[in-house]
Coordinates of C-alpha atoms and ligand atoms in Angstrom, one line a residue:
M1 CA -191.8 204.3 9.5
D2 CA -190.3 201.7 11.8
I3 CA -187.8 201.2 14.6
P4 CA -184.3 199.8 13.7
R5 CA -184.7 196.3 12.3
I6 CA -182.3 194.8 14.9
F7 CA -185.0 195.2 17.6
N8 CA -187.7 193.7 15.5
I9 CA -185.4 190.7 15.1
T10 CA -184.0 190.2 18.7
E11 CA -187.4 190.9 20.3
S12 CA -189.7 189.2 17.8
A13 CA -190.7 186.5 20.3
H14 CA -191.1 188.9 23.3
R15 CA -194.6 189.7 24.5
I16 CA -193.2 192.2 27.1
H17 CA -190.3 194.3 25.8
N18 CA -189.0 195.1 29.2
P19 CA -187.5 193.4 32.2
F20 CA -191.0 192.5 33.5
T21 CA -192.8 189.2 33.8
P22 CA -196.5 188.5 33.2
E23 CA -196.9 188.2 36.9
K24 CA -195.4 191.7 37.5
L25 CA -197.5 193.2 34.8
A26 CA -200.6 191.7 36.5
A27 CA -199.4 192.9 40.0
L28 CA -199.0 196.4 38.6
G29 CA -202.5 196.3 37.1
E30 CA -203.9 195.1 40.4
A31 CA -202.0 197.7 42.3
L32 CA -203.7 200.5 40.3
R33 CA -207.2 199.4 41.5
L34 CA -208.5 200.0 38.0
E35 CA -212.3 200.3 37.5
K36 CA -214.0 198.5 34.7
G37 CA -214.2 200.8 31.7
A38 CA -211.2 202.9 32.8
R39 CA -209.4 204.5 29.8
V40 CA -205.7 203.8 29.4
L41 CA -203.3 205.4 26.9
D42 CA -200.0 203.6 26.3
L43 CA -197.2 205.4 24.3
G44 CA -194.7 202.9 23.0
S45 CA -197.1 200.0 23.6
G46 CA -194.9 197.4 22.0
S47 CA -196.7 194.1 21.5
G48 CA -199.6 195.3 23.5
E49 CA -199.4 192.8 26.4
M50 CA -200.2 195.4 29.1
L51 CA -203.4 196.7 27.4
C52 CA -204.6 193.3 26.3
T53 CA -204.2 191.5 29.6
W54 CA -205.6 194.5 31.6
A55 CA -208.6 194.6 29.2
R56 CA -209.2 190.9 29.9
D57 CA -208.5 191.0 33.6
Y58 CA -209.7 194.4 34.6
G59 CA -212.1 195.5 31.8
I60 CA -210.1 198.6 30.8
I61 CA -210.5 200.3 27.4
G62 CA -207.1 201.1 25.8
T63 CA -205.3 202.8 23.0
G64 CA -201.6 201.9 22.2
I65 CA -199.3 203.7 19.8
D66 CA -196.1 202.1 18.7
M67 CA -193.5 202.8 16.0
S68 CA -192.7 199.1 15.3
Q69 CA -195.0 197.7 12.6
L70 CA -194.2 194.1 13.7
F71 CA -195.0 194.8 17.4
T72 CA -198.2 196.6 16.5
E73 CA -199.3 193.7 14.4
K74 CA -198.5 191.3 17.2
A75 CA -200.5 193.5 19.6
K76 CA -203.6 193.3 17.3
L77 CA -203.3 189.5 17.1
R78 CA -202.9 189.3 20.9
A79 CA -206.1 191.4 21.4
E80 CA -208.0 188.9 19.2
E81 CA -206.4 185.9 20.9
L82 CA -207.5 187.2 24.3
G83 CA -211.0 188.2 23.1
V84 CA -210.5 192.0 23.8
A85 CA -210.3 193.4 20.3
N86 CA -213.4 195.5 20.9
Q87 CA -211.8 197.1 24.0
V88 CA -208.3 198.0 22.7
Q89 CA -206.9 199.6 19.6
F90 CA -203.3 199.7 18.4
I91 CA -202.0 202.4 16.2
H92 CA -198.8 202.1 14.2
G93 CA -197.1 205.5 14.5
D94 CA -194.8 207.9 16.2
A95 CA -196.0 208.6 19.7
A96 CA -193.9 211.8 20.0
G97 CA -196.3 214.6 20.6
Y98 CA -199.3 212.2 20.8
V99 CA -202.2 213.6 22.9
S100 CA -205.5 211.7 23.1
E101 CA -208.7 213.5 22.1
E102 CA -210.5 212.2 25.1
K103 CA -208.8 212.5 28.5
V104 CA -207.7 209.2 30.0
D105 CA -207.7 207.7 33.5
V106 CA -204.2 206.3 33.1
A107 CA -201.5 207.5 30.7
A108 CA -198.5 205.2 30.4
C109 CA -195.1 205.2 28.9
V110 CA -193.3 202.0 29.9
G111 CA -189.7 201.9 28.9
A112 CA -189.7 204.4 26.1
S113 CA -189.0 207.7 27.8
W114 CA -187.1 209.1 24.7
I115 CA -190.6 209.5 23.1
G116 CA -191.0 212.8 25.0
G117 CA -187.3 213.6 25.0
G118 CA -186.5 212.2 28.5
V119 CA -188.2 211.8 31.8
A120 CA -189.6 215.3 32.4
G121 CA -190.7 215.8 28.7
T122 CA -192.4 212.4 28.6
I123 CA -194.2 213.0 31.9
D124 CA -195.4 216.4 30.5
L125 CA -196.6 214.7 27.3
L126 CA -198.5 212.0 29.2
A127 CA -200.1 214.7 31.5
R128 CA -201.6 216.4 28.4
S129 CA -203.8 213.3 27.9
L130 CA -204.7 212.8 31.5
R131 CA -207.9 213.7 33.3
A132 CA -207.6 215.6 36.6
G133 CA -206.7 213.1 39.3
G134 CA -205.6 210.4 36.8
M135 CA -202.5 208.3 37.1
I136 CA -199.3 208.3 35.0
L137 CA -197.4 205.0 34.6
F138 CA -193.8 205.5 33.9
G139 CA -191.3 202.7 33.3
E140 CA -187.6 203.6 33.6
P141 CA -184.2 202.2 34.4
F142 CA -182.2 203.2 37.4
W143 CA -178.8 202.3 38.7
R144 CA -178.9 199.3 41.2
Q145 CA -175.2 200.1 41.8
L146 CA -173.5 203.3 40.6
P147 CA -171.1 202.3 37.8
P148 CA -167.6 203.0 39.0
T149 CA -166.5 204.4 35.6
E150 CA -168.1 205.8 32.4
E151 CA -166.8 202.7 30.6
V152 CA -168.9 200.5 32.8
A153 CA -172.0 202.7 32.1
R154 CA -171.4 202.3 28.4
E155 CA -171.1 198.5 28.8
C156 CA -174.6 198.7 30.3
H157 CA -175.6 200.3 27.0
A158 CA -176.0 203.8 28.6
N159 CA -174.3 206.8 27.0
S160 CA -173.1 208.0 30.3
I161 CA -173.6 207.5 34.1
S162 CA -175.7 210.6 34.0
D163 CA -178.3 208.9 31.8
F164 CA -179.9 207.3 34.9
L165 CA -180.3 207.9 38.6
M166 CA -180.2 205.7 41.7
L167 CA -183.6 204.6 42.9
P168 CA -184.0 207.1 45.7
E169 CA -182.9 210.0 43.5
L170 CA -185.3 208.8 40.7
L171 CA -188.2 208.7 43.2
A172 CA -187.3 212.2 44.5
S173 CA -187.0 213.5 40.9
F174 CA -190.7 212.7 40.4
G175 CA -191.4 214.8 43.4
S176 CA -189.4 217.7 42.0
L177 CA -191.6 217.5 38.9
G178 CA -194.7 218.0 41.1
Y179 CA -195.8 214.3 41.4
D180 CA -196.5 211.9 44.2
V181 CA -195.2 208.4 43.7
V182 CA -198.3 206.4 44.7
E183 CA -197.1 202.9 43.7
M184 CA -194.2 201.1 42.1
V185 CA -193.4 197.6 40.8
L186 CA -189.7 196.9 40.4
A187 CA -187.9 194.3 38.2
D188 CA -185.4 192.0 39.9
Q189 CA -182.4 190.3 38.3
D190 CA -184.5 187.2 37.3
D191 CA -186.9 189.5 35.5
W192 CA -184.0 191.1 33.6
D193 CA -183.1 187.6 32.5
R194 CA -186.6 187.1 31.1
Y195 CA -186.0 190.2 28.9
E196 CA -182.4 189.8 28.0
A197 CA -181.8 186.0 27.9
A198 CA -185.0 185.5 25.9
K199 CA -183.3 187.4 23.1
W200 CA -180.5 184.8 22.8
L201 CA -182.6 181.9 21.7
T202 CA -184.5 184.2 19.3
M203 CA -181.1 185.3 17.8
R204 CA -179.9 181.7 17.5
R205 CA -183.1 180.6 15.7
W206 CA -183.1 183.7 13.5
L207 CA -179.4 183.0 12.5
E208 CA -180.3 179.4 11.5
A209 CA -183.1 180.6 9.4
N210 CA -181.4 183.7 7.9
P211 CA -177.7 182.9 7.4
E212 CA -177.4 185.2 4.3
D213 CA -179.2 188.2 5.8
E214 CA -177.3 191.5 5.8
L215 CA -177.6 191.6 9.6
A216 CA -176.4 188.0 10.1
Q217 CA -172.9 189.0 11.1
E218 CA -174.1 191.6 13.6
I219 CA -176.5 189.2 15.2
R220 CA -173.8 186.5 15.3
E221 CA -171.5 188.8 17.1
K222 CA -174.2 189.8 19.5
L223 CA -175.1 186.2 20.3
T224 CA -171.5 185.5 20.9
T225 CA -170.8 188.4 23.3
E226 CA -174.2 189.2 24.9
P227 CA -174.5 186.6 27.6
A228 CA -171.1 187.5 29.3
R229 CA -171.6 191.3 28.8
Y230 CA -175.1 191.1 30.2
A231 CA -174.0 189.1 33.2
A232 CA -171.1 191.4 34.0
Y233 CA -172.8 194.7 33.5
T234 CA -176.6 195.2 32.9
R235 CA -177.6 192.4 35.3
E236 CA -175.4 193.8 38.1
Y237 CA -175.8 197.6 37.6
L238 CA -179.1 198.3 36.1
G239 CA -182.5 198.3 37.8
W240 CA -185.8 198.9 36.2
G241 CA -189.3 199.7 37.5
V242 CA -192.7 201.1 36.7
F243 CA -193.6 204.1 38.8
V244 CA -197.2 205.3 39.4
L245 CA -197.5 209.1 39.6
M246 CA -200.3 211.5 40.6
A247 CA -200.0 215.2 40.3
R248 CA -199.8 217.0 43.7
Ligands
LIG1 N1 -194.1 199.3 26.6 C1 -193.8 198.1 25.9 C2 -192.7 198.3 24.9 C3 -191.4 198.8 25.5 S1 -190.0 198.8 24.4 C4 -193.6 197.0 26.8 O1 -193.4 197.2 28.0 O2 -193.6 195.8 26.3 C5 -190.1 200.4 23.6 C6 -191.1 200.5 22.6 O3 -191.1 201.8 22.1 C7 -190.9 199.6 21.4 O4 -192.0 198.8 21.2 C8 -190.6 200.6 20.2 O5 -191.2 200.1 19.0 C9 -191.4 201.8 20.7 N2 -191.0 203.1 20.2 C10 -189.7 203.6 20.0 N3 -189.8 204.8 19.6 C11 -191.1 205.1 19.4 C12 -191.8 206.3 19.0 N4 -191.2 207.4 18.7 N5 -193.2 206.3 19.0 C13 -193.8 205.1 19.4 N6 -193.2 204.0 19.8 C14 -191.9 204.0 19.8

């Protein structure tokens, strides 16, 4: 079981697989006013940076589930590196339908809302692991500017304009699902660069090391076209943020 190999290649050097910086991740952790020993579940935990740094900085206890074997391995190494391997565990697996045995204080899905079949389904899934009064962390894109055409949405790697909402509508949609939005930390365009532009050097280095690989041509094309596509579309049109939700 694994995610498509292309992501394991282009994001192999990423610690955070989202348009978020270490500073924003720390700001989010601080905003939650976490207590030592708080339990955090993270579906689609990637390379584990959120759980590992929050274990170090705020003393949380965490479980992460991720479908990428590579990212899960990186997460375990990171936990050792930061001296928190006794506080966090990382499970390689499909998080769809995953409900923790013990209720958690914080249930997160940061940039992987397809895991529960979309925004509402993923929030429902997270809620099943959450103690009464706990917090949901939900990372999701929104439109900074509404794409003028469906073609522009596709250039942003969305299937359609209707994939995402504008920020006020996204915030209101959490209300419609029965949640208060109690905090949020948003990515800016520079944060997007840290996520997207960081892939380019990784691709360049990978191409130099793997010229005969079956994905070499695809990666070559991506490296050639991505900077201009990204600057024209994703960077201009797409926002991203992590929203903190509490049931009303
Ligand atoms: N939350 C992490 C990773 C976000 S990227 C971070 O912010 O860094 C999305 C992640 O979802 C990837 O790590 C990918 O491997 C994982 N993923 C995709 N489908 C999944 C599934 N069905 N179950 C668990 N993880 C999944």
